[in-house]
Amino acid sequence: MSSMYLPKLAKIVEVIEMTAIEKLFKLQFVNEEDAKSFTFKPGQFVEVSVPGVGESPISICKSPTRPGPLELLIRRVGRVTNAIHKLKPGDVVGIRGPFGNGFPMEKMKGYDVLLIAGGLGIAPLMSVLQYVVDKRRDYGDVILLYGVRSYQEALFRDMIIDFIRHPEKAGLRTFLSYEREDPVFVSLMKDHPENVRKGVVTVLFECADPYIKPDKVCAVVCGPPIMYRFVLKELAKRNIPPNNIYITLERRMKCGVGKCGHCVVGGATAIKYVCKDGPVFTYSDVLSVRGLV
Amino acid sequence: MRYVKLLKENFKDFFENLKKFGEVHAPVKRGNSFSFAKVDSPSEVALKYNRTILPPKKYFIKPFEEVLKIKVGKGYEPLVEEPKSLILLGLHACDINALKILDSIYLDEPPDDYYQIRRTATVIIGISCEPDDYCFCKSMGADYAWTGFDLFLHELDNSYLIRIGSSRGEVMIESMKNVISEPTKEDFIKLRDIELKRSRMFKKALNTSLLPDIVDSLYESDVWVKFSDKCVSCGSCNLVCPTCRCYDVTEKVELNLKEGVRVRRWDSCFIRSHALVAGGLNFRPTRLDRFRHRYNCKSSIEPRTNSPFCVGCGRCSAFCPAGIDHVDVLNAIWGLT
Ligand SMILES: Cc1cc2nc3c(=O)[nH]c(=O)nc-3n(C[C@H](O)[C@H](O)[C@H](O)COP(=O)(O)OP(=O)(O)OC[C@H]3O[C@@H](n4cnc5c(N)ncnc54)[C@H](O)[C@@H]3O)c2cc1C
Ligand code: SF4
Ligand code: SF4
Ligand code: FES
């Protein structure tokens, strides 16, 4: 049986606590063949199973350019994710995938890359970020706009702070917005007033504008559903072609392969499956498919 | 297409011959309605029926099935069933066309093994029918099955003209040489006349040109509100629809907490949790959203078969407890009522 429904076993090799509700899991396939045959593209996701509890779609939070274990950043929100959070190194989970279209990294070659993330949206974008940094010569400037609620809720916060303090080392320009004040971000803003702002992620456009060349940039966006409309409006205002704006979406998913119907979006003229036609869509898709954002 | 002729008096022999190729399932009468079930003799078969409550999809995507065995803490094992040869006798053209739509989803890369195993092991034998008050398959271009079957029986007065639709069908007919004969010129004229008469019998009609665009662009129409106010969100229309194919997945663990099964079962887009995601956000929070979603989904075109996702079988209208009629809703969208 060739079943794409059969999860492959992966062992947890490391768990890193990122925030009160988010952990980064590093996973190694138990079977060597599975490890060898597993290849993926930035922006793809896997279905993670906890045997006896269930399955959830989770983005791959690393770039294929980096060897080593599979990395998943998982927020604890319900049955399956709670069960995953209880697991320790040595425990096993099931992995199906990778699924989804991923970001068109080839098409983006030669362009500047503008990454816009809100909260947990940084997880799938980490795969793009690492990819363009690792293939630095294939891409132009890299700009990251990251919006978080607070220091406590910020993901990869040490890395982000380091990016802001040492942009030349990071190889990208980083801009950070936060909503709730705390000593670390307040002092970071004092030292780097050009890079850090209070407010939602869209306030960062003002800081990043001098570096955004609309005809030379591809934008990549991921965040909570309400963020898209506002961010897309800002990008449209800057005349970035709709085909150069990529968003990655979340919907309820059961199969990941276009069968179960849960992730169906769109109206009668265009029905799309977020799991296989996406999760990456362009702004052009947003304009033609009903209810995408 | 090659035709052979089966005299009605030979139907019993034909039926007995079918049994050699597998277990025969056909429509049977249950109270006032019909359903597909295992049959042992031709007398059980309801060859003239309007529609079964559940469509033939129940043989391929089961209402409830165990797909994987779970060893808690260890992993999963596939639960593969032995393919069982089935003969589905008596499918109407709309149901055959609906299966082609399910195929375009479930056999599309990567194929669903569970579906594929059963589909390959099943012989499809169609039968001609006459439309009732709910049928609108003609509007949907699904009143005629040109592929998707092994044999198709067209009833003439004292015989059936059998269209042979596949090499498997050829093999079956080959083994029934003693019960079949060659059709005559008169038989084909009879067939023509019957088909013409049938074609004129449809009372329900839906305008399908530009339908997807009409349904999508009139998303804000009050018609949706009017009808969805009557809808009780029971999901029957999904369960009885031969092209509805959503399923949900859950896991069940034995009391010993060591073993369990992953199961999948039919789901309905009328159920609130269908489009719910983490954090409690629902992409179709209201009944109105879900109602419009179903009509949009059914009115869209399957790109691989280039046919609409509705075959006009009339089940959703016939079995809706709120009396909502699919064609009435869409005709109201067209401004025809
Ligand atoms: C392509 C994709 C990529 C993703 N990437 C990531 C990622 O990288 N990291 C990550 O953490 N998450 C990611 N997610 C989200 C993740 O899949 C969900 O958070 C996860 O599936 C939740 O599963 P759960 O079983 O833990 O929660 P569930 O138990 O399903 O509950 C989740 C929430 O849904 C609600 N809910 C569920 N069922 C019901 C019901 N019947 N009635 C009422 N409310 C209900 C509740 O509000 C609950 O809080 C991604 C999702 C997609 C589609
Ligand atoms: S069968 Fe009728 S009442 Fe039930 S969900 Fe469908 S439209 Fe609504
Ligand atoms: S939508 Fe209604 S009429 Fe159309 S195929 Fe489904 S059940 Fe039949
Ligand atoms: S997740 Fe099942 S169809 Fe997309």
XYZ file of C-alpha atoms and ligand atoms in Angstrom:
703
model
C 0.000 0.000 0.000
C 1.451 3.322 -1.117
C -0.639 5.147 1.392
C -0.068 8.831 1.796
C -2.291 8.362 4.819
C 0.232 6.276 6.711
C 2.348 8.416 9.063
C 6.058 7.712 9.190
C 7.596 7.514 12.605
C 9.863 10.297 13.778
C 11.638 10.577 17.082
C 11.831 13.826 18.974
C 15.493 14.657 19.409
C 15.185 18.064 21.016
C 12.502 20.354 22.395
C 13.166 24.070 22.777
C 10.753 26.197 24.773
C 10.177 29.388 22.848
C 7.329 31.046 24.790
C 4.739 29.966 27.331
C 2.665 28.336 24.575
C 5.137 27.596 21.801
C 7.846 24.988 21.501
C 10.281 24.155 18.730
C 10.486 20.409 18.098
C 13.413 18.793 16.322
C 12.583 15.435 14.788
C 14.482 12.593 13.234
C 12.814 9.881 11.134
C 13.158 6.506 12.791
C 13.541 4.686 9.489
C 16.611 5.699 7.499
C 14.805 5.289 4.186
C 12.136 7.730 5.350
C 14.827 10.220 6.336
C 16.519 9.939 2.943
C 13.340 10.215 0.903
C 12.049 13.234 2.809
C 12.706 16.365 0.783
C 10.737 19.574 0.973
C 10.407 23.140 -0.213
C 10.141 26.280 1.912
C 6.490 26.882 2.776
C 5.404 23.247 2.735
C 3.818 21.599 5.748
C 3.521 18.163 7.317
C 0.715 16.415 9.184
C 1.925 15.524 12.662
C 0.243 12.663 14.522
C 0.241 11.778 18.166
C -0.938 8.151 18.126
C -4.238 7.881 19.947
C -4.912 11.624 19.870
C -4.950 12.768 16.276
C -3.257 14.778 13.608
C -2.535 18.462 12.864
C -1.009 20.345 9.942
C 2.221 22.150 10.910
C 4.576 24.204 8.726
C 8.143 23.110 8.310
C 10.111 25.710 10.199
C 13.461 25.385 8.468
C 15.032 25.571 5.067
C 15.957 22.500 3.021
C 19.359 24.138 2.592
C 20.114 23.220 6.208
C 20.908 19.626 7.096
C 19.846 18.073 10.370
C 16.517 17.232 11.937
C 13.112 18.384 10.812
C 12.015 21.465 12.793
C 8.456 22.336 13.733
C 7.348 25.285 15.804
C 4.113 24.337 17.498
C 1.645 26.458 19.432
C -0.416 24.717 22.070
C -4.080 25.410 21.266
C -6.091 22.200 21.440
C -6.152 18.441 21.654
C -3.337 17.432 19.347
C -1.024 20.347 20.021
C -1.463 19.895 23.784
C -0.496 16.260 23.426
C 2.558 17.171 21.352
C 3.631 19.673 23.989
C 3.649 16.899 26.591
C 6.150 14.844 24.597
C 9.831 14.621 25.505
C 12.986 13.791 23.555
C 12.900 10.094 22.718
C 9.129 10.036 22.194
C 7.783 9.327 18.730
C 5.215 11.078 16.573
C 3.886 10.318 13.108
C 4.742 12.503 10.129
C 2.968 12.616 6.767
C 4.087 14.858 3.980
C 5.480 17.199 2.961
C 2.303 18.703 1.526
C 1.371 21.906 -0.230
C 2.928 23.921 -3.020
C 5.535 25.898 -1.066
C 7.028 29.231 -2.065
C 8.352 29.552 -5.642
C 11.961 30.124 -4.628
C 13.149 29.744 -8.245
C 10.789 32.419 -9.511
C 11.876 34.746 -6.746
C 15.528 34.534 -7.834
C 17.064 37.897 -8.596
C 14.464 39.761 -6.570
C 14.741 41.484 -3.220
C 12.764 39.532 -0.645
C 10.436 41.299 1.764
C 9.240 39.020 4.552
C 6.277 40.160 6.620
C 5.356 38.026 9.617
C 2.870 38.403 12.421
C 3.272 36.295 15.566
C 3.397 32.581 14.779
C 3.506 33.515 11.073
C 7.262 33.608 11.460
C 7.275 29.776 11.527
C 6.689 29.120 7.806
C 8.649 32.257 6.867
C 11.696 30.967 8.714
C 12.061 28.450 5.895
C 12.211 31.264 3.328
C 14.444 33.423 5.475
C 17.038 30.691 5.948
C 16.808 29.740 2.289
C 17.548 33.211 0.922
C 20.270 33.807 3.488
C 21.907 30.493 2.542
C 21.636 31.269 -1.170
C 22.541 34.870 -0.676
C 23.880 35.445 -4.198
C 20.642 34.287 -5.841
C 18.576 36.998 -4.206
C 18.765 40.748 -3.715
C 18.277 42.526 -0.414
C 16.360 40.732 2.312
C 14.031 42.696 4.557
C 12.129 41.247 7.489
C 9.154 42.951 9.112
C 8.062 41.111 12.242
C 5.110 42.147 14.367
C 4.558 40.669 17.825
C 2.295 41.404 20.734
C 4.977 41.488 23.396
C 8.471 40.408 24.237
C 7.061 37.404 26.073
C 5.180 36.316 22.962
C 7.946 37.017 20.452
C 9.366 33.962 18.707
C 13.083 33.614 17.993
C 13.454 36.798 20.036
C 17.178 36.484 20.754
C 17.824 35.901 17.078
C 15.643 38.877 16.070
C 17.375 41.170 18.559
C 20.721 39.958 17.258
C 19.589 40.640 13.660
C 18.692 44.205 14.621
C 21.930 44.803 16.499
C 24.161 43.250 13.831
C 22.484 43.643 10.450
C 25.699 43.135 8.490
C 26.291 39.818 10.195
C 22.671 38.754 9.693
C 22.732 39.674 6.028
C 19.276 41.220 6.183
C 17.456 44.315 7.407
C 15.149 43.572 10.295
C 12.261 45.664 11.571
C 10.262 44.806 14.667
C 6.963 46.075 15.999
C 5.451 45.293 19.391
C 2.214 46.253 21.063
C 2.910 45.883 24.767
C 5.876 47.698 26.346
C 8.630 45.909 28.202
C 12.178 46.896 29.141
C 13.962 44.827 26.477
C 12.037 46.111 23.486
C 11.881 49.669 24.833
C 15.651 49.794 25.137
C 16.052 48.109 21.762
C 13.844 50.804 20.266
C 15.975 53.488 21.951
C 19.159 52.043 20.449
C 17.622 51.321 17.040
C 14.858 53.855 16.457
C 15.014 53.127 12.735
C 14.192 49.468 13.203
C 11.810 49.139 16.112
C 8.342 50.623 16.480
C 5.412 50.350 18.804
C 2.198 49.224 17.091
C 0.995 46.582 14.672
C 3.183 45.245 11.879
C 1.970 47.752 9.281
C 3.663 50.632 11.182
C 6.947 49.146 9.995
C 6.327 50.073 6.366
C 7.299 53.621 7.225
C 10.725 52.377 8.392
C 11.208 49.932 5.547
C 9.950 52.113 2.690
C 13.359 53.555 1.772
C 14.532 50.001 1.091
C 11.499 48.678 -0.785
C 11.920 48.858 -4.570
C 8.461 47.845 -5.851
C 9.586 46.597 -9.245
C 12.426 44.588 -7.744
C 10.809 42.956 -4.733
C 8.852 39.823 -3.901
C 6.815 40.024 -0.715
C 6.100 36.984 1.425
C 3.422 37.308 4.086
C 2.228 35.110 6.938
C 0.307 35.944 10.057
C -3.086 35.822 11.736
C -6.051 36.103 9.340
C -6.857 39.730 10.144
C -3.338 40.808 9.317
C -3.565 39.949 5.618
C -6.046 42.561 4.546
C -4.086 45.389 6.109
C -0.718 44.201 4.890
C -1.995 43.504 1.377
C -3.453 47.004 1.233
C -0.056 48.482 2.125
C 1.697 46.353 -0.469
C -0.841 47.311 -3.134
C -0.324 50.981 -2.259
C 3.357 50.504 -3.054
C 2.506 49.088 -6.495
C 4.153 45.750 -5.970
C 2.772 43.532 -8.767
C 0.081 41.163 -7.391
C 1.980 38.202 -8.796
C 5.028 39.061 -6.702
C 3.124 39.002 -3.431
C 2.901 35.600 -1.752
C 0.781 34.759 1.241
C 0.518 31.483 3.098
C -2.818 30.528 4.606
C -4.271 28.363 7.317
C -7.522 26.423 7.106
C -8.961 23.384 8.809
C -7.270 20.363 7.281
C -7.840 16.671 7.714
C -6.085 14.989 4.799
C -3.551 17.462 3.408
C -3.926 16.015 -0.093
C -7.133 17.446 -1.547
C -9.604 14.735 -0.584
C -11.364 15.563 2.678
C -12.774 18.904 1.541
C -12.161 20.831 4.754
C -9.770 23.377 3.333
C -11.922 24.275 0.311
C -12.113 28.025 -0.312
C -13.494 30.163 -3.082
C -16.746 30.711 -4.894
C -18.290 28.741 -7.743
C -15.966 30.273 -10.344
C -12.836 29.167 -8.525
C -12.730 26.448 -5.899
C -9.281 25.982 -4.385
C -7.879 23.531 -1.898
C -5.596 25.311 0.557
C -3.744 22.031 1.187
C -2.699 21.353 -2.394
C -3.348 24.512 -4.427
C -1.782 26.359 -1.478
C -1.044 27.022 1.309
C 0.939 29.596 -0.681
C -1.171 31.877 -2.851
C -0.399 35.082 -4.711
C -2.207 38.351 -4.284
C -3.581 37.743 -7.792
C -5.248 34.606 -6.408
C -6.654 36.681 -3.571
C -8.205 39.027 -6.129
C -9.827 36.176 -8.068
C -10.728 33.575 -5.445
C -13.554 34.487 -3.101
C -12.821 34.461 0.602
C -9.136 33.629 0.403
C -8.310 36.250 3.019
C -20.209 1.569 -28.982
C -21.134 -2.105 -29.259
C -24.661 -3.169 -28.366
C -26.094 -6.560 -27.554
C -29.651 -7.525 -26.818
C -30.985 -9.296 -23.759
C -34.553 -10.540 -23.761
C -36.294 -9.830 -20.485
C -37.157 -13.501 -20.200
C -33.395 -14.141 -20.031
C -32.743 -11.597 -17.281
C -32.640 -14.329 -14.654
C -29.838 -16.091 -16.551
C -28.046 -12.810 -17.039
C -28.268 -12.201 -13.292
C -26.978 -15.676 -12.431
C -24.066 -15.108 -14.796
C -23.239 -11.827 -13.089
C -22.789 -13.631 -9.787
C -19.795 -15.418 -11.267
C -17.996 -12.087 -11.424
C -18.689 -10.961 -7.875
C -21.229 -10.127 -5.222
C -24.206 -8.418 -6.819
C -25.603 -5.247 -5.244
C -28.592 -3.461 -6.678
C -31.418 -1.102 -5.693
C -34.012 -2.759 -3.479
C -37.262 -1.319 -2.168
C -37.251 -0.459 1.519
C -40.590 0.923 2.642
C -41.261 3.877 0.404
C -37.709 4.389 -0.676
C -34.872 2.533 -2.310
C -31.381 1.615 -1.305
C -28.431 -0.259 -2.749
C -28.004 -3.627 -1.042
C -26.750 -7.135 -1.647
C -29.171 -9.158 -3.745
C -29.328 -12.891 -4.354
C -32.098 -13.144 -6.893
C -33.498 -10.886 -9.601
C -36.827 -10.693 -7.792
C -35.216 -8.576 -5.065
C -33.961 -6.016 -7.538
C -36.019 -2.883 -8.095
C -35.123 -2.239 -11.714
C -37.573 0.637 -11.929
C -36.823 3.068 -9.135
C -36.490 6.821 -8.865
C -33.434 7.215 -6.628
C -31.793 5.479 -3.701
C -31.445 7.510 -0.495
C -27.694 6.977 -0.314
C -25.807 7.115 -3.586
C -23.329 4.428 -4.747
C -20.487 6.471 -3.202
C -21.132 4.498 0.000
C -19.313 1.543 -1.587
C -16.144 3.518 -2.212
C -15.897 6.097 0.578
C -17.600 4.407 3.475
C -19.835 6.385 5.824
C -17.552 5.225 8.616
C -14.351 3.246 8.281
C -11.252 2.356 10.189
C -8.216 3.353 8.167
C -5.243 2.800 10.446
C -4.479 0.732 13.480
C -2.809 2.656 16.293
C -0.244 1.363 18.729
C -0.156 4.129 21.305
C 3.364 5.518 21.713
C 4.614 3.412 18.793
C 2.866 4.379 15.625
C 0.450 3.316 12.957
C -0.227 0.334 10.743
C -2.366 0.404 7.640
C -5.641 -1.491 7.740
C -5.897 -2.827 4.216
C -8.882 -4.812 3.175
C -8.852 -7.619 0.650
C -10.368 -6.267 -2.530
C -13.783 -7.863 -2.990
C -15.299 -8.129 -6.452
C -18.590 -6.263 -6.525
C -21.157 -5.883 -9.240
C -23.176 -2.704 -8.839
C -26.229 -3.357 -10.931
C -28.738 -0.683 -11.830
C -26.990 2.662 -11.585
C -28.694 5.589 -13.249
C -26.679 7.781 -15.604
C -26.480 10.598 -13.047
C -24.907 8.299 -10.467
C -22.398 7.003 -13.014
C -21.444 10.576 -13.860
C -21.199 11.376 -10.154
C -18.749 8.508 -9.718
C -16.602 9.999 -12.445
C -16.463 13.206 -10.427
C -15.508 11.292 -7.278
C -12.842 9.512 -9.337
C -11.421 12.820 -10.479
C -10.840 13.674 -6.814
C -10.061 10.341 -5.192
C -8.004 8.834 -7.997
C -6.188 12.063 -8.784
C -2.530 12.051 -7.717
C -1.881 10.948 -5.081
C -4.720 8.400 -5.250
C -6.652 7.391 -2.156
C -5.755 3.689 -1.803
C -8.897 2.751 0.074
C -11.065 4.196 -2.680
C -8.902 2.913 -5.494
C -8.873 -0.697 -4.290
C -12.663 -0.800 -4.119
C -13.245 1.126 -7.303
C -11.005 -1.166 -9.344
C -12.739 -4.255 -7.980
C -16.224 -3.010 -8.833
C -18.179 -3.591 -12.015
C -20.655 -0.836 -12.876
C -23.835 -1.776 -14.689
C -26.112 1.097 -15.571
C -29.807 1.045 -16.287
C -32.050 3.496 -18.100
C -34.610 5.478 -16.116
C -37.400 8.006 -16.387
C -37.197 11.359 -14.621
C -39.536 12.228 -11.773
C -40.432 15.658 -10.378
C -37.032 16.159 -8.763
C -34.712 15.066 -11.574
C -32.775 17.733 -13.457
C -29.806 15.684 -14.668
C -30.559 16.752 -18.228
C -29.792 20.375 -17.304
C -26.530 19.269 -15.731
C -25.504 17.247 -18.786
C -25.591 14.086 -16.671
C -28.678 12.337 -18.064
C -26.484 10.266 -20.336
C -23.437 8.242 -19.350
C -20.993 7.966 -22.203
C -18.220 6.398 -20.116
C -17.783 5.239 -16.556
C -19.639 1.906 -16.802
C -18.926 -1.635 -17.911
C -22.429 -2.372 -19.167
C -25.486 -0.163 -19.562
C -28.971 -1.637 -19.898
C -31.515 0.313 -21.934
C -35.002 -0.970 -21.386
C -37.070 -1.511 -24.516
C -40.515 -3.133 -24.240
C -39.591 -6.810 -23.901
C -35.822 -6.581 -23.915
C -32.774 -4.612 -22.874
C -30.292 -3.148 -25.304
C -26.946 -3.419 -23.574
C -24.202 -0.918 -24.305
C -20.773 -2.359 -23.629
C -18.584 0.301 -22.041
C -15.341 -1.464 -21.193
C -13.179 -4.466 -21.961
C -14.313 -5.940 -18.650
C -17.865 -5.562 -19.944
C -16.845 -7.349 -23.149
C -15.461 -10.266 -21.156
C -18.680 -10.548 -19.185
C -20.836 -10.477 -22.293
C -18.529 -13.005 -23.943
C -19.368 -15.426 -21.127
C -23.104 -14.949 -21.648
C -23.299 -15.849 -25.293
C -26.248 -18.140 -24.722
C -28.434 -15.405 -23.196
C -27.711 -12.515 -25.540
C -28.440 -11.859 -29.185
C -27.679 -9.250 -31.821
C -29.964 -6.217 -31.857
C -32.012 -5.460 -34.947
C -32.535 -2.222 -36.844
C -35.976 -1.956 -35.198
C -34.410 -2.182 -31.739
C -32.307 0.903 -32.415
C -35.328 2.802 -33.665
C -37.144 1.843 -30.471
C -34.158 3.056 -28.469
C -34.196 6.356 -30.313
C -37.905 6.865 -29.716
C -37.653 6.015 -26.037
C -34.706 8.366 -25.530
C -36.485 11.165 -27.319
C -39.569 10.646 -25.196
C -37.453 10.562 -22.046
C -35.650 13.707 -23.002
C -39.001 15.481 -23.243
C -40.175 14.227 -19.864
C -38.002 16.471 -17.686
C -40.083 18.945 -15.708
C -37.316 20.475 -13.643
C -34.777 22.576 -15.454
C -31.875 24.710 -14.441
C -30.119 27.246 -16.582
C -26.500 26.195 -16.361
C -24.793 28.498 -18.809
C -22.742 30.960 -16.759
C -24.104 29.312 -13.582
C -20.796 29.428 -11.668
C -20.413 33.127 -12.386
C -24.024 33.886 -11.497
C -23.797 32.032 -8.186
C -20.474 33.621 -7.304
C -21.219 37.170 -8.370
C -24.644 37.191 -6.686
C -23.080 36.138 -3.413
C -24.769 39.032 -1.642
C -28.234 38.150 -2.966
C -31.079 38.085 -0.437
C -32.187 34.797 -1.968
C -29.519 32.981 0.067
C -30.850 34.575 3.235
C -34.427 33.637 2.428
C -33.651 29.964 1.869
C -30.970 29.545 4.508
C -33.461 30.851 7.084
C -35.476 27.695 6.441
C -32.464 25.377 6.503
C -31.990 23.462 9.753
C -28.314 22.620 9.120
C -29.009 18.894 9.334
C -26.481 18.043 6.635
C -28.774 15.487 4.924
C -28.174 17.164 1.590
C -24.465 16.388 1.957
C -24.951 12.789 2.999
C -27.317 11.912 0.151
C -25.394 13.802 -2.529
C -23.465 11.494 -4.862
C -20.688 14.062 -5.344
C -20.344 15.321 -1.740
C -17.188 13.748 -0.454
C -15.998 15.557 2.677
C -14.780 13.360 5.470
C -13.630 13.902 9.004
C -10.885 11.998 10.804
C -10.717 10.999 14.446
C -8.942 8.471 16.594
C -10.402 6.044 19.086
C -8.350 4.324 21.731
C -9.275 1.074 23.496
C -9.781 1.065 27.250
C -6.318 -0.482 27.686
C -4.916 2.785 26.195
C -2.489 0.732 24.148
C -4.310 0.221 20.905
C -6.784 2.065 18.838
C -7.908 2.994 15.370
C -7.905 6.066 13.188
C -11.311 6.349 11.597
C -12.775 8.530 8.945
C -16.425 9.260 8.390
C -18.582 11.370 6.153
C -18.674 15.001 7.133
C -20.955 17.851 6.194
C -20.133 21.449 5.387
C -23.370 22.404 7.165
C -21.829 21.488 10.488
C -20.386 24.452 12.389
C -16.986 22.922 13.006
C -16.360 22.162 9.311
C -14.329 25.334 8.717
C -13.221 26.007 12.276
C -9.521 26.544 12.880
C -7.335 26.936 15.939
C -8.145 29.835 18.206
C -11.855 29.378 17.545
C -11.813 31.300 14.269
C -14.459 30.018 11.881
C -14.255 30.809 8.194
C -17.953 30.024 7.733
C -19.455 31.005 11.059
C -23.104 31.418 10.071
C -25.658 29.105 8.522
C -25.899 31.593 5.677
C -22.154 31.239 5.010
C -22.422 27.478 5.004
C -25.530 27.455 2.832
C -23.890 29.667 0.207
C -20.754 27.585 0.389
C -22.641 24.419 -0.558
C -24.304 26.053 -3.550
C -21.005 27.536 -4.655
C -19.265 24.203 -4.316
C -22.012 22.327 -6.198
C -22.209 24.945 -8.962
C -18.491 24.975 -9.614
C -16.882 22.993 -12.417
C -14.590 20.045 -11.781
C -11.582 20.990 -13.913
C -10.567 17.422 -14.749
C -13.998 16.223 -15.906
C -15.071 19.679 -17.027
C -18.487 18.983 -15.518
C -20.397 20.630 -12.679
C -20.186 19.181 -9.170
C -23.944 18.572 -9.260
C -25.390 15.861 -11.494
C -29.027 16.767 -10.911
C -30.054 13.533 -9.190
C -32.555 15.447 -7.059
C -31.642 13.667 -3.822
C -30.865 16.809 -1.845
C -34.285 18.228 -2.718
C -36.187 14.989 -2.217
C -34.676 14.334 1.219
C -34.390 17.859 2.672
C -36.510 17.975 5.824
C -37.024 21.709 5.337
C -38.332 21.218 1.812
C -35.565 23.259 0.220
C -35.274 22.450 -3.473
C -31.893 22.825 -5.127
C -33.344 24.018 -8.423
C -35.797 26.400 -6.759
C -32.923 28.066 -4.907
C -30.847 28.480 -8.039
C -33.809 29.550 -10.117
C -34.494 32.211 -7.518
C -30.874 33.323 -7.889
C -31.551 33.553 -11.630
C -34.543 35.751 -10.791
C -36.972 33.211 -12.220
C -39.381 33.110 -9.271
C -0.872 24.799 6.443
C -0.908 24.989 7.940
C 0.264 25.246 8.620
C 0.252 25.405 9.999
N 1.441 25.642 10.629
C 1.462 25.719 11.971
C 2.700 25.884 12.659
O 3.772 25.951 12.064
N 2.661 25.946 13.997
C 1.481 25.853 14.703
O 1.525 25.893 15.936
N 0.302 25.731 14.078
C 0.261 25.646 12.737
N -0.939 25.471 12.104
C -2.176 25.439 12.909
C -2.380 24.083 13.520
O -2.638 23.151 12.513
C -3.567 24.081 14.488
O -3.288 24.929 15.548
C -3.795 22.698 15.045
O -4.311 21.868 14.032
C -4.752 22.678 16.167
O -4.979 21.332 16.478
P -5.380 20.871 17.918
O -5.884 19.482 17.822
O -4.317 21.107 18.886
O -6.545 21.813 18.250
P -8.078 21.473 18.295
O -8.347 20.555 19.438
O -8.554 21.094 16.973
O -8.618 22.874 18.686
C -8.126 24.059 18.106
C -9.075 25.173 18.449
O -10.177 25.029 17.577
C -11.335 25.160 18.280
N -12.153 23.953 18.113
C -11.743 22.792 17.575
N -12.758 21.930 17.448
C -13.848 22.542 17.918
C -15.223 22.164 18.050
N -15.678 20.961 17.639
N -16.080 23.067 18.554
C -15.643 24.287 18.940
N -14.372 24.691 18.849
C -13.466 23.838 18.348
C -11.014 25.505 19.652
O -11.164 26.896 19.758
C -9.581 25.153 19.837
O -8.921 26.122 20.597
C -0.959 25.331 10.724
C -2.140 25.077 10.056
C -2.135 24.908 8.672
C -3.414 24.619 7.977
S -30.954 18.980 3.848
Fe -32.068 20.911 3.778
S -32.248 21.532 5.945
Fe -30.674 19.924 5.873
S -28.756 21.099 5.668
Fe -29.410 20.585 3.574
S -30.607 22.402 2.910
Fe -30.402 22.528 5.145
S -26.470 18.715 -5.282
Fe -28.409 17.608 -5.021
S -29.130 17.230 -7.105
Fe -26.971 17.811 -7.267
S -25.872 15.874 -7.254
Fe -25.961 16.554 -5.109
S -27.810 15.612 -4.266
Fe -27.938 15.412 -6.494
S -6.989 19.176 3.872
Fe -8.308 17.694 3.040
S -8.869 18.642 1.183
Fe -7.400 19.993 1.944
